[in-house]
Amino acid sequence: MSASSPDNPHHLASAAVVVGIDGSEASDLAVCWAAETAARRARRLLIVHGLDVASTQAVFGMYDLMIPAVAQRLREEGAARLACSARLARRVDPGLRVDTELSPAHPATVLIEHSASAHLVVLGAGRGGELAHVGSTLLAVTAHGHGGIVVVHDTGSEQRTRTDGPVVVGVDGTPAAEAAVGAAFAEADLRGTSLVAVHVATDFAFHSGATELLPARELETAAQLLLAQQLAGWQEKYPAVEVTREVAVARPRNLLTAWSKSAQLLVVGSRGRGGFRSLLLGSVSNFLVQHAHCPVMVAHQA
């Protein structure tokens, strides 16, 4: 149970809440969420904007345009965006410590580097999963980042972040789920809310003839045991967190998407239980970070 150990860099008092911006409405929502979280946890907020100067210079260089002028324009626009986001964060809490960073590197590179020591890294996703500029790096950061990567969604119906409802964690029996369970307990404890642990026994039952391979009662019993094993120790570590367990035979993405309509945070692991080890982000997590109705945390193993 390393998710909340005292030597975990993400839990040090110096660890900032880091948010990546691009000037879009989605990133503004992410700034508000990150500022609220940093204020509640008495942490510093770091707002980061990556310019990806090298790519821009490569494009303009094809046409022999004035590269220094282009780079200067990028820096000016980036600085203006950071100043606007900082003002937005201070409106959330005037006493919040807000720092900004303008980097010439690609946004994904900057955010992945910061994720090694950040308390959380926060990104915004547009309505319906449409990914804006910083969102175009969203899957890279959620797949390759460290600690907790939170994707804040613009659902079109909420301008402020949800503060009621449980924290919901998807448990699939993989080693990656251990990090998700630990992060979910910690978040529920910090928020003073309940935790719902959801385990989808299997989705192969939707395939023809699958129910003949394993009786439903045996499948449910085995699933309940697996869920109990994955939660073992965490409930003792966080006794104040009320836990509800749900086992179902369903499509994982459908069940967790439904829960995201009432949850204040959905927590998933960075890898799924499929057989493709080269995939750094599981297919269910990949879907949820784009389509969920509440903020989604992708929890990485320490």
PDB file of C-alpha atoms in Angstrom:
ATOM      1  CA  MET A   1       0.000   0.000   0.000  1.00  0.00           C
ATOM      2  CA  SER A   2       2.371   2.658  -1.257  1.00  0.00           C
ATOM      3  CA  ALA A   3      -0.227   5.139  -2.489  1.00  0.00           C
ATOM      4  CA  SER A   4      -0.159   7.184   0.709  1.00  0.00           C
ATOM      5  CA  SER A   5       3.205   6.350   2.281  1.00  0.00           C
ATOM      6  CA  PRO A   6       4.995   9.307   3.905  1.00  0.00           C
ATOM      7  CA  ASP A   7       7.902   9.125   1.447  1.00  0.00           C
ATOM      8  CA  ASN A   8       5.569   9.333  -1.541  1.00  0.00           C
ATOM      9  CA  PRO A   9       6.626  12.534  -3.385  1.00  0.00           C
ATOM     10  CA  HIS A  10       3.024  13.262  -4.381  1.00  0.00           C
ATOM     11  CA  HIS A  11       2.054  13.636  -0.715  1.00  0.00           C
ATOM     12  CA  LEU A  12       4.882  15.919   0.387  1.00  0.00           C
ATOM     13  CA  ALA A  13       3.811  19.339   1.655  1.00  0.00           C
ATOM     14  CA  SER A  14       5.835  20.926  -1.153  1.00  0.00           C
ATOM     15  CA  ALA A  15       3.992  19.017  -3.895  1.00  0.00           C
ATOM     16  CA  ALA A  16       1.923  21.420  -5.991  1.00  0.00           C
ATOM     17  CA  VAL A  17      -1.320  20.926  -7.851  1.00  0.00           C
ATOM     18  CA  VAL A  18      -0.247  21.367 -11.482  1.00  0.00           C
ATOM     19  CA  VAL A  19      -2.683  22.317 -14.228  1.00  0.00           C
ATOM     20  CA  GLY A  20      -1.986  22.525 -17.951  1.00  0.00           C
ATOM     21  CA  ILE A  21      -3.728  25.253 -19.936  1.00  0.00           C
ATOM     22  CA  ASP A  22      -4.318  26.234 -23.553  1.00  0.00           C
ATOM     23  CA  GLY A  23      -6.735  29.166 -23.248  1.00  0.00           C
ATOM     24  CA  SER A  24      -9.838  27.080 -24.023  1.00  0.00           C
ATOM     25  CA  GLU A  25     -13.042  26.891 -21.976  1.00  0.00           C
ATOM     26  CA  ALA A  26     -12.116  23.333 -21.034  1.00  0.00           C
ATOM     27  CA  SER A  27      -8.788  24.415 -19.587  1.00  0.00           C
ATOM     28  CA  ASP A  28     -10.505  27.270 -17.709  1.00  0.00           C
ATOM     29  CA  LEU A  29     -12.723  24.669 -16.040  1.00  0.00           C
ATOM     30  CA  ALA A  30      -9.602  22.649 -15.188  1.00  0.00           C
ATOM     31  CA  VAL A  31      -7.998  25.747 -13.641  1.00  0.00           C
ATOM     32  CA  CYS A  32     -11.055  26.302 -11.428  1.00  0.00           C
ATOM     33  CA  TRP A  33     -11.074  22.657 -10.342  1.00  0.00           C
ATOM     34  CA  ALA A  34      -7.330  22.687  -9.664  1.00  0.00           C
ATOM     35  CA  ALA A  35      -7.555  25.992  -7.758  1.00  0.00           C
ATOM     36  CA  GLU A  36     -10.405  24.703  -5.579  1.00  0.00           C
ATOM     37  CA  THR A  37      -8.475  21.511  -4.856  1.00  0.00           C
ATOM     38  CA  ALA A  38      -5.242  23.354  -4.062  1.00  0.00           C
ATOM     39  CA  ALA A  39      -7.082  25.797  -1.779  1.00  0.00           C
ATOM     40  CA  ARG A  40      -8.868  23.040   0.161  1.00  0.00           C
ATOM     41  CA  ARG A  41      -5.596  21.158   0.639  1.00  0.00           C
ATOM     42  CA  ALA A  42      -3.446  24.214   1.402  1.00  0.00           C
ATOM     43  CA  ARG A  43      -1.203  23.525  -1.572  1.00  0.00           C
ATOM     44  CA  ARG A  44       0.482  25.696  -4.146  1.00  0.00           C
ATOM     45  CA  LEU A  45      -1.065  25.880  -7.614  1.00  0.00           C
ATOM     46  CA  LEU A  46       1.270  25.766 -10.615  1.00  0.00           C
ATOM     47  CA  ILE A  47      -0.234  26.734 -13.975  1.00  0.00           C
ATOM     48  CA  VAL A  48       1.784  25.443 -16.932  1.00  0.00           C
ATOM     49  CA  HIS A  49       1.642  26.297 -20.616  1.00  0.00           C
ATOM     50  CA  GLY A  50       3.828  24.452 -23.125  1.00  0.00           C
ATOM     51  CA  LEU A  51       4.479  26.257 -26.407  1.00  0.00           C
ATOM     52  CA  ASP A  52       5.960  23.415 -28.475  1.00  0.00           C
ATOM     53  CA  VAL A  53       8.183  25.988 -30.158  1.00  0.00           C
ATOM     54  CA  ALA A  54      10.211  23.395 -32.059  1.00  0.00           C
ATOM     55  CA  SER A  55       7.191  22.100 -33.987  1.00  0.00           C
ATOM     56  CA  THR A  56       5.980  25.590 -34.803  1.00  0.00           C
ATOM     57  CA  GLN A  57       9.411  26.662 -36.001  1.00  0.00           C
ATOM     58  CA  ALA A  58       9.659  23.559 -38.174  1.00  0.00           C
ATOM     59  CA  VAL A  59       6.375  24.446 -39.891  1.00  0.00           C
ATOM     60  CA  PHE A  60       7.152  28.116 -40.436  1.00  0.00           C
ATOM     61  CA  GLY A  61      10.723  27.330 -41.421  1.00  0.00           C
ATOM     62  CA  MET A  62       9.414  25.505 -44.480  1.00  0.00           C
ATOM     63  CA  TYR A  63       8.285  28.867 -45.802  1.00  0.00           C
ATOM     64  CA  ASP A  64      11.446  30.795 -44.806  1.00  0.00           C
ATOM     65  CA  LEU A  65       9.428  33.012 -42.482  1.00  0.00           C
ATOM     66  CA  MET A  66      10.925  34.998 -39.598  1.00  0.00           C
ATOM     67  CA  ILE A  67      11.454  32.338 -36.949  1.00  0.00           C
ATOM     68  CA  PRO A  68      12.479  34.713 -34.099  1.00  0.00           C
ATOM     69  CA  ALA A  69       9.338  36.773 -34.655  1.00  0.00           C
ATOM     70  CA  VAL A  70       7.160  33.676 -34.568  1.00  0.00           C
ATOM     71  CA  ALA A  71       8.753  32.458 -31.332  1.00  0.00           C
ATOM     72  CA  GLN A  72       8.336  35.872 -29.728  1.00  0.00           C
ATOM     73  CA  ARG A  73       4.658  35.958 -30.685  1.00  0.00           C
ATOM     74  CA  LEU A  74       4.160  32.513 -29.146  1.00  0.00           C
ATOM     75  CA  ARG A  75       5.793  33.635 -25.912  1.00  0.00           C
ATOM     76  CA  GLU A  76       3.658  36.785 -25.716  1.00  0.00           C
ATOM     77  CA  GLU A  77       0.433  34.873 -26.314  1.00  0.00           C
ATOM     78  CA  GLY A  78       1.473  32.205 -23.824  1.00  0.00           C
ATOM     79  CA  ALA A  79       2.280  34.754 -21.155  1.00  0.00           C
ATOM     80  CA  ALA A  80      -1.097  36.414 -21.687  1.00  0.00           C
ATOM     81  CA  ARG A  81      -2.885  33.073 -21.316  1.00  0.00           C
ATOM     82  CA  LEU A  82      -1.012  32.290 -18.112  1.00  0.00           C
ATOM     83  CA  ALA A  83      -1.850  35.714 -16.653  1.00  0.00           C
ATOM     84  CA  CYS A  84      -5.536  35.209 -17.475  1.00  0.00           C
ATOM     85  CA  SER A  85      -5.553  31.747 -15.873  1.00  0.00           C
ATOM     86  CA  ALA A  86      -3.784  33.071 -12.766  1.00  0.00           C
ATOM     87  CA  ARG A  87      -6.470  35.738 -12.354  1.00  0.00           C
ATOM     88  CA  LEU A  88      -9.132  33.059 -12.710  1.00  0.00           C
ATOM     89  CA  ALA A  89      -7.471  30.932 -10.017  1.00  0.00           C
ATOM     90  CA  ARG A  90      -7.184  33.860  -7.608  1.00  0.00           C
ATOM     91  CA  ARG A  91     -10.899  34.568  -8.027  1.00  0.00           C
ATOM     92  CA  VAL A  92     -11.501  31.071  -6.649  1.00  0.00           C
ATOM     93  CA  ASP A  93      -9.368  31.911  -3.594  1.00  0.00           C
ATOM     94  CA  PRO A  94      -7.588  35.285  -3.286  1.00  0.00           C
ATOM     95  CA  GLY A  95      -5.192  33.791  -0.715  1.00  0.00           C
ATOM     96  CA  LEU A  96      -4.090  30.928  -2.957  1.00  0.00           C
ATOM     97  CA  ARG A  97      -0.411  30.819  -3.891  1.00  0.00           C
ATOM     98  CA  VAL A  98      -0.326  30.743  -7.686  1.00  0.00           C
ATOM     99  CA  ASP A  99       2.796  30.285  -9.788  1.00  0.00           C
ATOM    100  CA  THR A 100       3.035  30.076 -13.566  1.00  0.00           C
ATOM    101  CA  GLU A 101       5.458  28.441 -15.958  1.00  0.00           C
ATOM    102  CA  LEU A 102       5.889  29.137 -19.667  1.00  0.00           C
ATOM    103  CA  SER A 103       7.890  26.395 -21.366  1.00  0.00           C
ATOM    104  CA  PRO A 104       9.136  26.131 -24.959  1.00  0.00           C
ATOM    105  CA  ALA A 105       8.652  22.357 -24.819  1.00  0.00           C
ATOM    106  CA  HIS A 106       5.671  20.299 -25.917  1.00  0.00           C
ATOM    107  CA  PRO A 107       2.824  20.429 -23.338  1.00  0.00           C
ATOM    108  CA  ALA A 108       2.873  16.660 -22.790  1.00  0.00           C
ATOM    109  CA  THR A 109       6.615  16.671 -22.102  1.00  0.00           C
ATOM    110  CA  VAL A 110       6.309  19.435 -19.504  1.00  0.00           C
ATOM    111  CA  LEU A 111       3.337  17.910 -17.710  1.00  0.00           C
ATOM    112  CA  ILE A 112       4.803  14.401 -17.607  1.00  0.00           C
ATOM    113  CA  GLU A 113       7.994  15.823 -16.082  1.00  0.00           C
ATOM    114  CA  HIS A 114       6.014  17.728 -13.446  1.00  0.00           C
ATOM    115  CA  SER A 115       3.874  14.676 -12.671  1.00  0.00           C
ATOM    116  CA  ALA A 116       6.866  12.953 -11.047  1.00  0.00           C
ATOM    117  CA  SER A 117       6.655  15.325  -8.062  1.00  0.00           C
ATOM    118  CA  ALA A 118       3.210  16.972  -8.340  1.00  0.00           C
ATOM    119  CA  HIS A 119       0.411  16.288  -5.889  1.00  0.00           C
ATOM    120  CA  LEU A 120      -1.895  16.024  -8.911  1.00  0.00           C
ATOM    121  CA  VAL A 121      -1.682  16.984 -12.575  1.00  0.00           C
ATOM    122  CA  VAL A 122      -4.924  18.390 -14.005  1.00  0.00           C
ATOM    123  CA  LEU A 123      -6.067  18.698 -17.627  1.00  0.00           C
ATOM    124  CA  GLY A 124      -9.302  19.818 -19.241  1.00  0.00           C
ATOM    125  CA  ALA A 125     -11.320  17.933 -21.871  1.00  0.00           C
ATOM    126  CA  GLY A 126     -13.954  19.525 -24.067  1.00  0.00           C
ATOM    127  CA  ARG A 127     -17.606  18.608 -24.176  1.00  0.00           C
ATOM    128  CA  GLY A 128     -18.319  15.152 -25.555  1.00  0.00           C
ATOM    129  CA  GLY A 129     -14.676  14.156 -25.324  1.00  0.00           C
ATOM    130  CA  GLU A 130     -13.498  16.625 -27.951  1.00  0.00           C
ATOM    131  CA  LEU A 131      -9.857  17.311 -27.150  1.00  0.00           C
ATOM    132  CA  ALA A 132      -8.465  20.804 -27.571  1.00  0.00           C
ATOM    133  CA  HIS A 133      -4.741  21.677 -27.973  1.00  0.00           C
ATOM    134  CA  VAL A 134      -3.730  20.711 -24.466  1.00  0.00           C
ATOM    135  CA  GLY A 135      -6.289  17.919 -24.777  1.00  0.00           C
ATOM    136  CA  SER A 136      -4.431  16.561 -27.803  1.00  0.00           C
ATOM    137  CA  THR A 137      -1.713  15.633 -25.321  1.00  0.00           C
ATOM    138  CA  LEU A 138      -4.247  14.299 -22.826  1.00  0.00           C
ATOM    139  CA  LEU A 139      -3.855  10.630 -23.677  1.00  0.00           C
ATOM    140  CA  ALA A 140      -0.051  10.941 -23.668  1.00  0.00           C
ATOM    141  CA  VAL A 141      -0.059  12.464 -20.180  1.00  0.00           C
ATOM    142  CA  THR A 142      -2.604  10.037 -18.740  1.00  0.00           C
ATOM    143  CA  ALA A 143      -0.668   7.109 -20.223  1.00  0.00           C
ATOM    144  CA  HIS A 144       2.879   8.176 -19.386  1.00  0.00           C
ATOM    145  CA  GLY A 145       2.448  10.413 -16.330  1.00  0.00           C
ATOM    146  CA  HIS A 146       3.174   9.588 -12.699  1.00  0.00           C
ATOM    147  CA  GLY A 147       0.911   9.682  -9.646  1.00  0.00           C
ATOM    148  CA  GLY A 148      -2.623  10.986 -10.177  1.00  0.00           C
ATOM    149  CA  ILE A 149      -3.595  12.569 -13.501  1.00  0.00           C
ATOM    150  CA  VAL A 150      -7.031  14.202 -13.344  1.00  0.00           C
ATOM    151  CA  VAL A 151      -9.085  14.982 -16.439  1.00  0.00           C
ATOM    152  CA  VAL A 152     -11.815  17.567 -15.817  1.00  0.00           C
ATOM    153  CA  HIS A 153     -14.760  17.421 -18.191  1.00  0.00           C
ATOM    154  CA  ASP A 154     -17.007  20.112 -19.574  1.00  0.00           C
ATOM    155  CA  THR A 155     -20.317  18.267 -19.625  1.00  0.00           C
ATOM    156  CA  GLY A 156     -22.252  21.307 -20.794  1.00  0.00           C
ATOM    157  CA  SER A 157     -24.355  21.329 -17.637  1.00  0.00           C
ATOM    158  CA  GLU A 158     -21.946  22.167 -14.804  1.00  0.00           C
ATOM    159  CA  GLN A 159     -19.877  25.305 -14.652  1.00  0.00           C
ATOM    160  CA  ARG A 160     -18.611  24.523 -11.166  1.00  0.00           C
ATOM    161  CA  THR A 161     -17.076  21.295 -10.010  1.00  0.00           C
ATOM    162  CA  ARG A 162     -19.275  18.742  -8.243  1.00  0.00           C
ATOM    163  CA  THR A 163     -18.755  18.495  -4.484  1.00  0.00           C
ATOM    164  CA  ASP A 164     -21.441  15.962  -3.616  1.00  0.00           C
ATOM    165  CA  GLY A 165     -21.696  12.292  -4.457  1.00  0.00           C
ATOM    166  CA  PRO A 166     -19.192   9.501  -3.778  1.00  0.00           C
ATOM    167  CA  VAL A 167     -15.734   8.768  -5.081  1.00  0.00           C
ATOM    168  CA  VAL A 168     -16.067   5.769  -7.396  1.00  0.00           C
ATOM    169  CA  VAL A 169     -13.180   3.426  -8.178  1.00  0.00           C
ATOM    170  CA  GLY A 170     -13.020   0.779 -10.867  1.00  0.00           C
ATOM    171  CA  VAL A 171     -11.400  -2.432  -9.585  1.00  0.00           C
ATOM    172  CA  ASP A 172     -10.341  -5.037 -12.137  1.00  0.00           C
ATOM    173  CA  GLY A 173      -7.986  -7.292 -10.219  1.00  0.00           C
ATOM    174  CA  THR A 174      -4.827  -6.085 -11.944  1.00  0.00           C
ATOM    175  CA  PRO A 175      -1.743  -4.654 -10.153  1.00  0.00           C
ATOM    176  CA  ALA A 176      -2.633  -1.247 -11.600  1.00  0.00           C
ATOM    177  CA  ALA A 177      -5.924  -1.354  -9.695  1.00  0.00           C
ATOM    178  CA  GLU A 178      -3.994  -1.322  -6.402  1.00  0.00           C
ATOM    179  CA  ALA A 179      -2.829   2.219  -7.156  1.00  0.00           C
ATOM    180  CA  ALA A 180      -6.383   3.199  -8.097  1.00  0.00           C
ATOM    181  CA  VAL A 181      -7.833   1.767  -4.884  1.00  0.00           C
ATOM    182  CA  GLY A 182      -5.247   3.544  -2.741  1.00  0.00           C
ATOM    183  CA  ALA A 183      -5.807   6.856  -4.519  1.00  0.00           C
ATOM    184  CA  ALA A 184      -9.587   6.483  -4.265  1.00  0.00           C
ATOM    185  CA  PHE A 185      -9.499   5.848  -0.507  1.00  0.00           C
ATOM    186  CA  ALA A 186      -7.202   8.849  -0.022  1.00  0.00           C
ATOM    187  CA  GLU A 187      -9.464  11.093  -2.103  1.00  0.00           C
ATOM    188  CA  ALA A 188     -12.627   9.948  -0.324  1.00  0.00           C
ATOM    189  CA  ASP A 189     -10.949  10.576   3.029  1.00  0.00           C
ATOM    190  CA  LEU A 190      -9.772  14.064   2.012  1.00  0.00           C
ATOM    191  CA  ARG A 191     -13.226  14.938   0.667  1.00  0.00           C
ATOM    192  CA  GLY A 192     -15.125  13.473   3.628  1.00  0.00           C
ATOM    193  CA  THR A 193     -17.291  11.364   1.359  1.00  0.00           C
ATOM    194  CA  SER A 194     -18.094   7.710   0.743  1.00  0.00           C
ATOM    195  CA  LEU A 195     -16.382   5.319  -1.656  1.00  0.00           C
ATOM    196  CA  VAL A 196     -18.014   2.984  -4.148  1.00  0.00           C
ATOM    197  CA  ALA A 197     -15.780   0.135  -5.329  1.00  0.00           C
ATOM    198  CA  VAL A 198     -17.055  -1.258  -8.622  1.00  0.00           C
ATOM    199  CA  HIS A 199     -15.874  -4.558 -10.067  1.00  0.00           C
ATOM    200  CA  VAL A 200     -17.173  -5.865 -13.364  1.00  0.00           C
ATOM    201  CA  ALA A 201     -16.865  -9.611 -13.032  1.00  0.00           C
ATOM    202  CA  THR A 202     -16.344  -9.993 -16.781  1.00  0.00           C
ATOM    203  CA  ASP A 203     -17.685  -8.626 -19.999  1.00  0.00           C
ATOM    204  CA  PHE A 204     -17.103 -11.837 -21.941  1.00  0.00           C
ATOM    205  CA  ALA A 205     -20.626 -12.919 -20.943  1.00  0.00           C
ATOM    206  CA  PHE A 206     -21.905 -10.789 -23.789  1.00  0.00           C
ATOM    207  CA  HIS A 207     -20.330 -13.212 -26.246  1.00  0.00           C
ATOM    208  CA  SER A 208     -22.402 -16.098 -27.543  1.00  0.00           C
ATOM    209  CA  GLY A 209     -22.260 -19.214 -25.368  1.00  0.00           C
ATOM    210  CA  ALA A 210     -20.058 -17.621 -22.684  1.00  0.00           C
ATOM    211  CA  THR A 211     -22.556 -18.195 -19.872  1.00  0.00           C
ATOM    212  CA  GLU A 212     -22.175 -21.938 -20.385  1.00  0.00           C
ATOM    213  CA  LEU A 213     -18.467 -21.735 -19.520  1.00  0.00           C
ATOM    214  CA  LEU A 214     -18.942 -20.507 -15.952  1.00  0.00           C
ATOM    215  CA  PRO A 215     -22.176 -20.442 -13.914  1.00  0.00           C
ATOM    216  CA  ALA A 216     -23.269 -16.946 -12.903  1.00  0.00           C
ATOM    217  CA  ARG A 217     -23.358 -17.800  -9.184  1.00  0.00           C
ATOM    218  CA  GLU A 218     -19.769 -19.089  -9.219  1.00  0.00           C
ATOM    219  CA  LEU A 219     -18.668 -16.074 -11.208  1.00  0.00           C
ATOM    220  CA  GLU A 220     -20.245 -13.649  -8.730  1.00  0.00           C
ATOM    221  CA  THR A 221     -18.738 -15.471  -5.739  1.00  0.00           C
ATOM    222  CA  ALA A 222     -15.266 -15.368  -7.284  1.00  0.00           C
ATOM    223  CA  ALA A 223     -15.720 -11.690  -8.157  1.00  0.00           C
ATOM    224  CA  GLN A 224     -16.792 -10.785  -4.615  1.00  0.00           C
ATOM    225  CA  LEU A 225     -13.700 -12.563  -3.277  1.00  0.00           C
ATOM    226  CA  LEU A 226     -11.406 -10.745  -5.681  1.00  0.00           C
ATOM    227  CA  LEU A 227     -12.916  -7.386  -4.734  1.00  0.00           C
ATOM    228  CA  ALA A 228     -12.539  -8.142  -1.033  1.00  0.00           C
ATOM    229  CA  GLN A 229      -8.893  -9.079  -1.560  1.00  0.00           C
ATOM    230  CA  GLN A 230      -8.196  -5.862  -3.478  1.00  0.00           C
ATOM    231  CA  LEU A 231      -9.793  -3.727  -0.756  1.00  0.00           C
ATOM    232  CA  ALA A 232      -8.087  -5.612   2.081  1.00  0.00           C
ATOM    233  CA  GLY A 233      -6.062  -3.327   4.320  1.00  0.00           C
ATOM    234  CA  TRP A 234      -7.349  -0.088   2.821  1.00  0.00           C
ATOM    235  CA  GLN A 235     -10.554   0.000   4.850  1.00  0.00           C
ATOM    236  CA  GLU A 236      -8.503  -0.420   8.024  1.00  0.00           C
ATOM    237  CA  LYS A 237      -6.173   2.370   6.906  1.00  0.00           C
ATOM    238  CA  TYR A 238      -9.097   4.718   6.234  1.00  0.00           C
ATOM    239  CA  PRO A 239     -11.713   3.736   8.849  1.00  0.00           C
ATOM    240  CA  ALA A 240     -13.722   6.939   8.379  1.00  0.00           C
ATOM    241  CA  VAL A 241     -14.450   6.122   4.722  1.00  0.00           C
ATOM    242  CA  GLU A 242     -17.756   4.328   4.218  1.00  0.00           C
ATOM    243  CA  VAL A 243     -17.370   1.733   1.464  1.00  0.00           C
ATOM    244  CA  THR A 244     -20.014   0.248  -0.811  1.00  0.00           C
ATOM    245  CA  ARG A 245     -19.104  -2.719  -3.004  1.00  0.00           C
ATOM    246  CA  GLU A 246     -20.751  -3.404  -6.347  1.00  0.00           C
ATOM    247  CA  VAL A 247     -20.141  -6.476  -8.487  1.00  0.00           C
ATOM    248  CA  ALA A 248     -21.856  -6.714 -11.854  1.00  0.00           C
ATOM    249  CA  VAL A 249     -21.691  -8.495 -15.167  1.00  0.00           C
ATOM    250  CA  ALA A 250     -21.695  -5.626 -17.626  1.00  0.00           C
ATOM    251  CA  ARG A 251     -19.508  -3.715 -19.987  1.00  0.00           C
ATOM    252  CA  PRO A 252     -17.022  -1.866 -17.712  1.00  0.00           C
ATOM    253  CA  ARG A 253     -17.115   1.373 -19.674  1.00  0.00           C
ATOM    254  CA  ASN A 254     -20.930   1.483 -19.571  1.00  0.00           C
ATOM    255  CA  LEU A 255     -21.202   0.818 -15.846  1.00  0.00           C
ATOM    256  CA  LEU A 256     -18.498   3.305 -14.863  1.00  0.00           C
ATOM    257  CA  THR A 257     -19.854   5.957 -17.230  1.00  0.00           C
ATOM    258  CA  ALA A 258     -23.246   5.581 -15.551  1.00  0.00           C
ATOM    259  CA  TRP A 259     -21.634   6.007 -12.119  1.00  0.00           C
ATOM    260  CA  SER A 260     -19.819   9.132 -13.350  1.00  0.00           C
ATOM    261  CA  LYS A 261     -23.182  10.906 -13.606  1.00  0.00           C
ATOM    262  CA  SER A 262     -23.499  11.004  -9.814  1.00  0.00           C
ATOM    263  CA  ALA A 263     -19.875  10.695  -8.615  1.00  0.00           C
ATOM    264  CA  GLN A 264     -17.706  13.665  -7.728  1.00  0.00           C
ATOM    265  CA  LEU A 265     -14.599  11.766  -8.852  1.00  0.00           C
ATOM    266  CA  LEU A 266     -14.025   8.563 -10.815  1.00  0.00           C
ATOM    267  CA  VAL A 267     -10.708   6.761 -10.219  1.00  0.00           C
ATOM    268  CA  VAL A 268      -9.266   4.166 -12.596  1.00  0.00           C
ATOM    269  CA  GLY A 269      -5.957   2.407 -13.075  1.00  0.00           C
ATOM    270  CA  SER A 270      -3.560   3.199 -15.875  1.00  0.00           C
ATOM    271  CA  ARG A 271      -3.670  -0.307 -17.356  1.00  0.00           C
ATOM    272  CA  GLY A 272      -6.553  -2.653 -18.002  1.00  0.00           C
ATOM    273  CA  ARG A 273      -6.813  -6.407 -17.738  1.00  0.00           C
ATOM    274  CA  GLY A 274      -6.403  -7.017 -21.461  1.00  0.00           C
ATOM    275  CA  GLY A 275      -3.493  -8.951 -22.860  1.00  0.00           C
ATOM    276  CA  PHE A 276      -1.661  -6.112 -24.597  1.00  0.00           C
ATOM    277  CA  ARG A 277       1.155  -5.144 -22.253  1.00  0.00           C
ATOM    278  CA  SER A 278       2.370  -2.450 -24.653  1.00  0.00           C
ATOM    279  CA  LEU A 279      -0.810  -0.442 -24.099  1.00  0.00           C
ATOM    280  CA  LEU A 280       0.040   2.006 -21.316  1.00  0.00           C
ATOM    281  CA  LEU A 281      -3.562   3.107 -20.897  1.00  0.00           C
ATOM    282  CA  GLY A 282      -6.269   0.463 -20.718  1.00  0.00           C
ATOM    283  CA  SER A 283      -9.145   0.676 -23.177  1.00  0.00           C
ATOM    284  CA  VAL A 284     -11.703   1.370 -20.418  1.00  0.00           C
ATOM    285  CA  SER A 285      -9.576   4.134 -18.875  1.00  0.00           C
ATOM    286  CA  ASN A 286      -8.958   5.542 -22.351  1.00  0.00           C
ATOM    287  CA  PHE A 287     -12.702   5.740 -22.962  1.00  0.00           C
ATOM    288  CA  LEU A 288     -13.555   7.230 -19.574  1.00  0.00           C
ATOM    289  CA  VAL A 289     -11.031  10.076 -19.687  1.00  0.00           C
ATOM    290  CA  GLN A 290     -12.775  11.218 -22.847  1.00  0.00           C
ATOM    291  CA  HIS A 291     -16.445  10.501 -22.103  1.00  0.00           C
ATOM    292  CA  ALA A 292     -17.132  10.482 -18.347  1.00  0.00           C
ATOM    293  CA  HIS A 293     -19.505  13.008 -16.753  1.00  0.00           C
ATOM    294  CA  CYS A 294     -17.254  13.894 -13.824  1.00  0.00           C
ATOM    295  CA  PRO A 295     -13.507  14.388 -13.292  1.00  0.00           C
ATOM    296  CA  VAL A 296     -11.545  11.193 -13.885  1.00  0.00           C
ATOM    297  CA  MET A 297      -8.304  10.378 -12.071  1.00  0.00           C
ATOM    298  CA  VAL A 298      -5.927   7.943 -13.743  1.00  0.00           C
ATOM    299  CA  ALA A 299      -3.817   6.580 -10.889  1.00  0.00           C
ATOM    300  CA  HIS A 300      -0.343   5.312 -11.715  1.00  0.00           C
ATOM    301  CA  GLN A 301       1.675   2.850  -9.695  1.00  0.00           C
ATOM    302  CA  ALA A 302       4.467   4.448  -7.678  1.00  0.00           C
TER     303      ALA A 302
END
